[in-house]
Coordinates of C-alpha atoms in Angstrom, one line a residue:
X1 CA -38.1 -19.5 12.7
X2 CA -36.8 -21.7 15.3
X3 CA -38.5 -24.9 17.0
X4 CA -40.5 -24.6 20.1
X5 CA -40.7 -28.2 20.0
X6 CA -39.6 -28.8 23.7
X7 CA -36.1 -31.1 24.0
X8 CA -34.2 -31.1 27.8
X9 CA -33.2 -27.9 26.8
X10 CA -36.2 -25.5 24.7
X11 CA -34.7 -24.0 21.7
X12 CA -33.7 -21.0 22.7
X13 CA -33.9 -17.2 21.2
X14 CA -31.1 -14.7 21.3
X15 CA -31.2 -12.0 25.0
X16 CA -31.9 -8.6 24.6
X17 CA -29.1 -6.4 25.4
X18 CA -29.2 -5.8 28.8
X19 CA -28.0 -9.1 29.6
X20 CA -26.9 -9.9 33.2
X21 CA -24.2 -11.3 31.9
X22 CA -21.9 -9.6 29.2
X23 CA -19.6 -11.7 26.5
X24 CA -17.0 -9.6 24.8
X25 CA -17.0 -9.4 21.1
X26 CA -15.9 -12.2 18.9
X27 CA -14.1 -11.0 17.1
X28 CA -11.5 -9.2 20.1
X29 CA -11.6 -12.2 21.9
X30 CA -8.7 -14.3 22.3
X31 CA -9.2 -17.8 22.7
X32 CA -7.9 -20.2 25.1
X33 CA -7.3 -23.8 25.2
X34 CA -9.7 -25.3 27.6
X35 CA -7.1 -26.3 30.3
X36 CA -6.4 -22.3 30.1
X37 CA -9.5 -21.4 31.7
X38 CA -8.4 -19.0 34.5
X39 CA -10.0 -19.8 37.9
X40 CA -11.8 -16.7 38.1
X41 CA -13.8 -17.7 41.3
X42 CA -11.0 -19.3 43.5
X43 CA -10.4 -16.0 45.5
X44 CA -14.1 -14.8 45.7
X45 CA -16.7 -15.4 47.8
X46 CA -19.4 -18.6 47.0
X47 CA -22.0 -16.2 46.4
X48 CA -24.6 -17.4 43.8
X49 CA -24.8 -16.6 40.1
X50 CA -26.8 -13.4 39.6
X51 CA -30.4 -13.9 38.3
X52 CA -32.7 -10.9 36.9
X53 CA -35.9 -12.5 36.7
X54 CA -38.3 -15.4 39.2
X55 CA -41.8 -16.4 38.4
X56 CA -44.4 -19.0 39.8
X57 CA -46.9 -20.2 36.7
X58 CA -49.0 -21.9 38.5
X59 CA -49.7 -20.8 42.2
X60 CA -50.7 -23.0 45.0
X61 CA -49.7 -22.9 48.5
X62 CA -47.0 -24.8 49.0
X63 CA -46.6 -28.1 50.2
X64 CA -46.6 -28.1 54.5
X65 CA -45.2 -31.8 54.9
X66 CA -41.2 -32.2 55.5
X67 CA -39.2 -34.0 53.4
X68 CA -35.8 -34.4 51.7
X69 CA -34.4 -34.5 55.4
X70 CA -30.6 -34.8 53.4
X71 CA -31.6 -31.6 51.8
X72 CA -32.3 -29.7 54.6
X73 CA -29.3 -26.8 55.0
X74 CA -28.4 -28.1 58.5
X75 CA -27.3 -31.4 57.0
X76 CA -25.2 -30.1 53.9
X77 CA -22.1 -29.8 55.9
X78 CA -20.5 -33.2 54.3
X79 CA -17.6 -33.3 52.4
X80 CA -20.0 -34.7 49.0
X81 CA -21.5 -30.9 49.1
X82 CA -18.1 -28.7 49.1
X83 CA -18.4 -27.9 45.6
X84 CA -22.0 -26.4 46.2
X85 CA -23.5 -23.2 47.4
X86 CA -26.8 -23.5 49.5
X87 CA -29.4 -21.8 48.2
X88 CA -32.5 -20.6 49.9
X89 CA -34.7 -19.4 47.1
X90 CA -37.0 -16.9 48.8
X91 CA -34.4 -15.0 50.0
X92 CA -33.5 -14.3 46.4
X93 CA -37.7 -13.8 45.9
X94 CA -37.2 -16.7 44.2
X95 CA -41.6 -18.5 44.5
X96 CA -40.7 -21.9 45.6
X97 CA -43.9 -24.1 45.5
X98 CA -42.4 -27.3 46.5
X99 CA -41.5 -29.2 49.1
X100 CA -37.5 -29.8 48.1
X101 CA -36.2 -28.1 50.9
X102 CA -33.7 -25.7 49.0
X103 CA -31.8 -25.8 46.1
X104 CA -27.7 -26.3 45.3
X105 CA -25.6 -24.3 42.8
X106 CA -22.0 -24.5 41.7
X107 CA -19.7 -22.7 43.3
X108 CA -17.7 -22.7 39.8
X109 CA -20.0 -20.5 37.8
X110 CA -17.9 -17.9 36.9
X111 CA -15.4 -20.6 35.6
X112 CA -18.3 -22.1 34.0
X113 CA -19.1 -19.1 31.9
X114 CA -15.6 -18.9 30.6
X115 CA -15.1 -22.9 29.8
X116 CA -18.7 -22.2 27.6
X117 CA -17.2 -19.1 25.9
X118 CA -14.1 -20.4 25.1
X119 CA -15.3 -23.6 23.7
X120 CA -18.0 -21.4 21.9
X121 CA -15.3 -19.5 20.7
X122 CA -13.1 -22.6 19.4
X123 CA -15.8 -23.6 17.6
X124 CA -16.1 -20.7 15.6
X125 CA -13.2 -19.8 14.9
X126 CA -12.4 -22.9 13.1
X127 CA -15.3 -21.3 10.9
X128 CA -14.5 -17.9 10.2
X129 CA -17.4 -17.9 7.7
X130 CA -20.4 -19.2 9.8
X131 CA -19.7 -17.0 13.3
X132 CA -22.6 -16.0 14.9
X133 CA -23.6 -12.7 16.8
X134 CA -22.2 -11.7 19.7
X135 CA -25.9 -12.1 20.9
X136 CA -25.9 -15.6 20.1
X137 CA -22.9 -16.1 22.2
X138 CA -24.2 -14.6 24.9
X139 CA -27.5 -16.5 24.8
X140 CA -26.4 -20.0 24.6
X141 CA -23.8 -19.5 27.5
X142 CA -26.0 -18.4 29.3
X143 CA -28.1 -20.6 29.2
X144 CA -25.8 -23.5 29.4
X145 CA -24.3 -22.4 32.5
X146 CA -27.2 -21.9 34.2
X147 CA -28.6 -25.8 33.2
X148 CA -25.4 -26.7 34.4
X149 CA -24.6 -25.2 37.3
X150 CA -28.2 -25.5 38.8
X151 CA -29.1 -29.2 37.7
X152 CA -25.0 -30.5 38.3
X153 CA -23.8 -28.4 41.2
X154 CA -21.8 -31.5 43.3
X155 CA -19.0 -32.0 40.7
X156 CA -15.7 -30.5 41.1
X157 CA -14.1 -27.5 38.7
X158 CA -13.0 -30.0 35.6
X159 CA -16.0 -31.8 35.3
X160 CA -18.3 -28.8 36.1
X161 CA -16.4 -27.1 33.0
X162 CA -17.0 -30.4 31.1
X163 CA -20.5 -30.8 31.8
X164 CA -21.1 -27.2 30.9
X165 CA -19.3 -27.6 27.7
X166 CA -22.0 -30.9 27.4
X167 CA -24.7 -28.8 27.4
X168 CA -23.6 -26.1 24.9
X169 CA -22.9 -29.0 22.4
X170 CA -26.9 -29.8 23.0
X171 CA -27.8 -26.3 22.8
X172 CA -26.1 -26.0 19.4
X173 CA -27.0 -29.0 18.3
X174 CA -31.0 -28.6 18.8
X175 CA -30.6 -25.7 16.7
X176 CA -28.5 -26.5 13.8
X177 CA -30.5 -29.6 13.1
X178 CA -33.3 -27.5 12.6
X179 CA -34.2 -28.3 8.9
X180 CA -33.7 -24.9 7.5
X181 CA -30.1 -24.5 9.5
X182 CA -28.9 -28.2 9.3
X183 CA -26.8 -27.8 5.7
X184 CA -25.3 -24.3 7.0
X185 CA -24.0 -25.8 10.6
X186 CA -22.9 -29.3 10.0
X187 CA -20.0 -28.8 12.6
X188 CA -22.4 -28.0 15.2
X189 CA -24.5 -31.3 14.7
X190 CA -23.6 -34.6 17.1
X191 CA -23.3 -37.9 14.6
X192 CA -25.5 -40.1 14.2
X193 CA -25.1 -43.4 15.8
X194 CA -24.6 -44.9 11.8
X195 CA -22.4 -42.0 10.9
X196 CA -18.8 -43.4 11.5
X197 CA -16.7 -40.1 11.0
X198 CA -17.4 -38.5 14.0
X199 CA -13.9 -37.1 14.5
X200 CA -14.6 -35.4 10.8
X201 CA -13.9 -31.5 10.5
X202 CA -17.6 -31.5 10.1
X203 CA -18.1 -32.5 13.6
X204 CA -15.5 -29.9 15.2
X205 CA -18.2 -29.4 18.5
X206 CA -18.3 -33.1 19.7
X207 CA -14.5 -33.8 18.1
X208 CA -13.2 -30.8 20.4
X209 CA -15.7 -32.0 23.5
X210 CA -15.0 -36.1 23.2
X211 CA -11.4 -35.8 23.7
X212 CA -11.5 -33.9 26.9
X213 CA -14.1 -35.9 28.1
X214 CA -11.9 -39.5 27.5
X215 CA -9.1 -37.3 29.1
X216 CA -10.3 -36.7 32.2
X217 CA -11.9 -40.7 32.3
X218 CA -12.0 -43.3 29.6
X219 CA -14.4 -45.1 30.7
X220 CA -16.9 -43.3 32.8
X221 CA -16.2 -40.3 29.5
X222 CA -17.0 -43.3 27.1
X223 CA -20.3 -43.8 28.8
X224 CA -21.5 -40.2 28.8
X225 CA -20.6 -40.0 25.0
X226 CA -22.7 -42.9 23.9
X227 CA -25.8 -41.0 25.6
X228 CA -24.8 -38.1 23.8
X229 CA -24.7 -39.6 20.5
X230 CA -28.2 -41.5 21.3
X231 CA -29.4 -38.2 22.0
X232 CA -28.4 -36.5 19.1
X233 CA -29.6 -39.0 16.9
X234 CA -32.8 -39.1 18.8
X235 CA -33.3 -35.1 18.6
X236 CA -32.9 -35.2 14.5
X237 CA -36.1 -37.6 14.0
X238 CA -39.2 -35.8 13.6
X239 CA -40.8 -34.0 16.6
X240 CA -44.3 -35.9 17.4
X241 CA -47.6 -34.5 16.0
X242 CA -49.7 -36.8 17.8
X243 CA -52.6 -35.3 20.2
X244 CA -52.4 -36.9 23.2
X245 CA -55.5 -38.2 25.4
X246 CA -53.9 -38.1 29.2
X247 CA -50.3 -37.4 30.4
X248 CA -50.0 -41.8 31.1
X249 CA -49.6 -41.3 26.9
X250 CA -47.5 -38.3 26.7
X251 CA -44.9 -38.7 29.2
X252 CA -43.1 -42.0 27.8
X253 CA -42.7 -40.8 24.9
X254 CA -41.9 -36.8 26.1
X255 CA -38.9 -38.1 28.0
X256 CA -37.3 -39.3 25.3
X257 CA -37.9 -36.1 23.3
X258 CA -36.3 -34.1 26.9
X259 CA -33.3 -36.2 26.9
X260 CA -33.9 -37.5 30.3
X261 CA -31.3 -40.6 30.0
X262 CA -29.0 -37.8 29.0
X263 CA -29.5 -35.5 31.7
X264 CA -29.1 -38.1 34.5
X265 CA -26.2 -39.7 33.3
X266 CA -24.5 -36.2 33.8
X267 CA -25.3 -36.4 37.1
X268 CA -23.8 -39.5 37.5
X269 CA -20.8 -38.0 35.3
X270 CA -20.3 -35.0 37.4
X271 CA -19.8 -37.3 41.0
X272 CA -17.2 -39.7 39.5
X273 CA -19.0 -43.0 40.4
X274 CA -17.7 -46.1 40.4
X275 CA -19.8 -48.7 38.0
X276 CA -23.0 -49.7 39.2
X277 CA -24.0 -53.6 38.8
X278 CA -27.0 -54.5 36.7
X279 CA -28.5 -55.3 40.0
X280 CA -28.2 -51.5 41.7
X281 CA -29.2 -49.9 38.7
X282 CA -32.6 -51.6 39.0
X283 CA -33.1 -50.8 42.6
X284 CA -32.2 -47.0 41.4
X285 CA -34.8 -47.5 38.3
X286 CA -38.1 -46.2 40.1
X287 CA -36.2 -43.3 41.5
X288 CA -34.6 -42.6 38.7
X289 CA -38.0 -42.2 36.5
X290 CA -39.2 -40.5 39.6
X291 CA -36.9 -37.4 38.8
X292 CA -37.0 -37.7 35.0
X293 CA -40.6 -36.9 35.1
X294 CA -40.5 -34.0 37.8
X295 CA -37.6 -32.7 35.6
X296 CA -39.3 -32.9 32.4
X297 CA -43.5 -31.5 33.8
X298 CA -41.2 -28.8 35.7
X299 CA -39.7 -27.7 32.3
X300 CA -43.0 -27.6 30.5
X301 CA -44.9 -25.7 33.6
X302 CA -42.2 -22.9 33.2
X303 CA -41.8 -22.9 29.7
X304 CA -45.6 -23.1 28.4
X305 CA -45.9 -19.2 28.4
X306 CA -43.1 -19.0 25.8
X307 CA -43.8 -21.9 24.3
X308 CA -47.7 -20.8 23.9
X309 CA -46.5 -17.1 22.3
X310 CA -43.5 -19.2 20.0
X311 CA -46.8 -21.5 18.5
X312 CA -49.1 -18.2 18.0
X313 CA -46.2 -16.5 16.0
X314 CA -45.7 -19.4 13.3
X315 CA -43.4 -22.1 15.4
X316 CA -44.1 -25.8 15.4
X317 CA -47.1 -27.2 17.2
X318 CA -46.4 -27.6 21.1
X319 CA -45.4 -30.5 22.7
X320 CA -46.3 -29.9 26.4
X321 CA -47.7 -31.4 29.3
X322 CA -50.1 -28.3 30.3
X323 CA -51.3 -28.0 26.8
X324 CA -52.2 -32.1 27.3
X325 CA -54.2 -31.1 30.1
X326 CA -56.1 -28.6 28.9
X327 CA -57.2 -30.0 26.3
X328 CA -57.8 -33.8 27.5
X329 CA -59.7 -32.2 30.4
X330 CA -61.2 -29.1 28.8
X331 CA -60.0 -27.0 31.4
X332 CA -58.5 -23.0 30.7
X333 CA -54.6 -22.4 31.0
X334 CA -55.0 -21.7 34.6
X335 CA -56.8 -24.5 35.8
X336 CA -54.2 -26.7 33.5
X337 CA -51.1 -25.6 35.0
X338 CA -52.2 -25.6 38.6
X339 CA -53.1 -29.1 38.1
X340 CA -49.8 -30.1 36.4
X341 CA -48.3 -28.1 39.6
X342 CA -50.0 -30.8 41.9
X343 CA -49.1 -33.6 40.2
X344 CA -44.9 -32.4 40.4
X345 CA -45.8 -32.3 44.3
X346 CA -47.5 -35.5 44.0
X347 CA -44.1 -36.8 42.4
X348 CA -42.1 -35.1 45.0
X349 CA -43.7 -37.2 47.7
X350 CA -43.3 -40.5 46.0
X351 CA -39.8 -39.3 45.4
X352 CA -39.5 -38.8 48.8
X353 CA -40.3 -42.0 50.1
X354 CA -38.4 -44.0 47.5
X355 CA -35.3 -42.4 48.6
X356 CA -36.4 -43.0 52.5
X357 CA -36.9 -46.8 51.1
X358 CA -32.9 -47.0 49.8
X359 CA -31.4 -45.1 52.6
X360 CA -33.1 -48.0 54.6
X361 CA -31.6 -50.3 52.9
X362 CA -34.2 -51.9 50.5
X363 CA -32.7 -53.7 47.7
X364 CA -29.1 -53.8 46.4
X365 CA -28.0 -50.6 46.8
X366 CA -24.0 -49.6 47.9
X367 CA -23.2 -45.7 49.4
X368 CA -22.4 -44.9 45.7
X369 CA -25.8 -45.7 44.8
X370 CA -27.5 -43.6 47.6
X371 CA -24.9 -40.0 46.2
X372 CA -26.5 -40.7 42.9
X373 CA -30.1 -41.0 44.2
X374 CA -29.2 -37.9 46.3
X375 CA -28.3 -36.2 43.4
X376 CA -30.7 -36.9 41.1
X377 CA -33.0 -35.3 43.8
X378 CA -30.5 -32.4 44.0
X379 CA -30.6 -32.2 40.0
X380 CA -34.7 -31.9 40.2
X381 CA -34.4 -29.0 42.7
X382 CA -32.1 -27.0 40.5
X383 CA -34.2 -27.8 37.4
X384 CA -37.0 -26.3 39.8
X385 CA -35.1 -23.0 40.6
X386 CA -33.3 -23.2 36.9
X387 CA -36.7 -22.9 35.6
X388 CA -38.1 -20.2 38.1
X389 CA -35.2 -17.9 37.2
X390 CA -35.1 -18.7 33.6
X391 CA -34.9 -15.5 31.7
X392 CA -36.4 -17.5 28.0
X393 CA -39.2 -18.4 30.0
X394 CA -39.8 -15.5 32.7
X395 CA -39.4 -12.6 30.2
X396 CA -43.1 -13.0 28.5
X397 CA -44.7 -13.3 32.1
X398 CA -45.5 -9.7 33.4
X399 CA -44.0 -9.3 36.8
X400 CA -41.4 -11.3 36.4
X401 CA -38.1 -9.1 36.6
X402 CA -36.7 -8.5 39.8

């Protein structure tokens, strides 16, 4: 049985068939090198991915101040959003509780799907005797593309197909080292910071990932890859069976668990920055735990549902900040999740005027600084609508499918 234990990216469980999206078999597929990856989107309209299901766990009438002026679809004309579509997510009857003003997605998400395949497909191939389902496929593109897409939306084609690529690594990863699936899918798992071979055949995922990502930057790819090897040693320790007496408790150590560090330093991958001093990234620091904890009490809103049927049918013990409420608060599901739901506002607003603060020039902060603090905002937005639409976590919630 796999995990529920909640990382940046829940352990996920093969679609049903009537996918949105279809992957061709395996076996008939030919692969491509990854610098083959046709650009299936450059002659179509920017018209956003397809989505089959939207859901709102916790309902409360949403927030009436203004904010996120920069986010505002009137001022998404500059030149830092021409690799984004605009998305307004009621028009898709998407519920959107918040007071982000919209959400961005990737205009390169059909080209996204077939940089995931492909490297899915490289990857197995190299392992004719371990290949998975044609579900499985299916399931973890998916999934990755959508993450990315949603969360990274401002970076051009190669490092949206990069990031992408990123993100299926962590999806195979969280499952293969799963205990009872680590010694079948060595290949799949990201060393260890103390294992040294990490070009090894065993290591064909990150070997294959690592040397596109130095490609296409050194130094900035060097970066990204030590988060991704602290988070893949972090994600193999033990998951925490501690009960927790108030969110102040759980949080620190639940963002570690989500892979927060990892997940914002692809947004800072995606926009090409130049290096920040020691001095910027501590006026970025509050801002930047700002969005890590939306990000991560967003997830567990959306996901509690599945996570809450995964626990009842033999998983591990949940690891979420609704069930924290609950039960520190004796309160029913309901009450729980509508009060996690205020305190994500609560953030929003405090992310709002920390961001008001560094465009006004408090602290050291250059115009490089502000794109990242812009999209870190952007990246809590699409969590918000990658989470609403999320097929894993909308399909056990009656009334969900579109």
């Amino acid at each position: 049985m796999m995990h529920t234990t909640r990382t940046f990216i829940t352990r996920i469980q093969p679609r049903r068939q009537n996918t949105l999206i279809q992957t061709p078999a395996f076996q008939a597929t030919k692969c491509r090198t990854f610098t083959q990856t046709p650009l299936t989107g450059a002659h179509k309209p920017p018209t956003p991915r397809p989505i089959s299901h939207a859901f709102d766990p916790a309902t409360l009438p949403p927030p009436t101040a203004t904010a996120f002026s920069f986010l505002h679809p009137s001022n998404l004309t500059h030149p830092d959003y021409q690799h984004a579509i605009t998305i307004n997510p009621p028009s898709l009857k998407v519920p959107w509780p918040t007071s982000l003003p919209c959400a961005l997605q990737s205009r390169y998400w059909r080209e996204a799907e077939h940089a995931a395949t492909d490297y899915l497909h490289i990857i197995f191939s190299s392992h004719s005797n371990n290949q998975p389902k044609e579900k499985t496929i299916t399931t973890i593109s998916d999934a990755a593309v959508s993450y990315a897409i949603n969360l990274l939306p401002l970076g051009n084609l190669t490092r949206t197909k990069l990031l992408t690529r990123t993100l299926v690594l962590a999806f195979l990863h969280d499952d293969a080292a799963d205990k009872l699936t680590r010694d079948r899918h060595p290949h799949l798992l990201i060393p260890t910071h103390d294992s040294p071979e990490t070009n090894t055949p065993t290591n064909t995922a990150f070997a294959l990932l690592s040397q596109d990502i130095l490609t296409e930057s050194p130094s900035q790819g060097h970066t990204l890859l030590q988060d991704i090897l602290s988070w893949g040693s972090t994600s193999q320790r033990k998951p925490p069976t501690q009960d927790f007496t108030s969110l102040k408790s759980y949080i620190p150590i639940a963002l570690e668990d989500f892979g927060a560090g990892l997940i914002l330093r692809t947004v800072e991958f995606s926009l090409n920055l130049p290096s920040f001093s020691p001095q910027e990234w501590e006026t970025l620091r509050v801002l930047r735990d700002l969005c890590a904890r939306h990000m991560l009490l967003t997830n567990d809103l959306y996901s509690y549902a599945k996570e809450v049927i995964a626990e009842a049918g033999g998983g591990e013990k949940m690891f979420n900040a609704v069930r924290v409420v609950k039960q520190s608060m004796g309160v029913d599901d309901g009450v729980a999740k509508r009060m996690v739901r205020m305190v994500i506002v609560n953030l929003e607003g405090r992310m709002d005027g920390e961001y008001t603060r560094l465009e006004r020039g408090h602290g050291i902060i250059s115009e490089a600084g502000l794109r990242y603090a812009r999209a870190m905002i952007i990246a809590a937005a699409g969590n918000m609508f990658f989470s609403a639409t999320c097929g894993r976590y909308a399909r056990v919630v009656e009334g969900s499918e579109l």
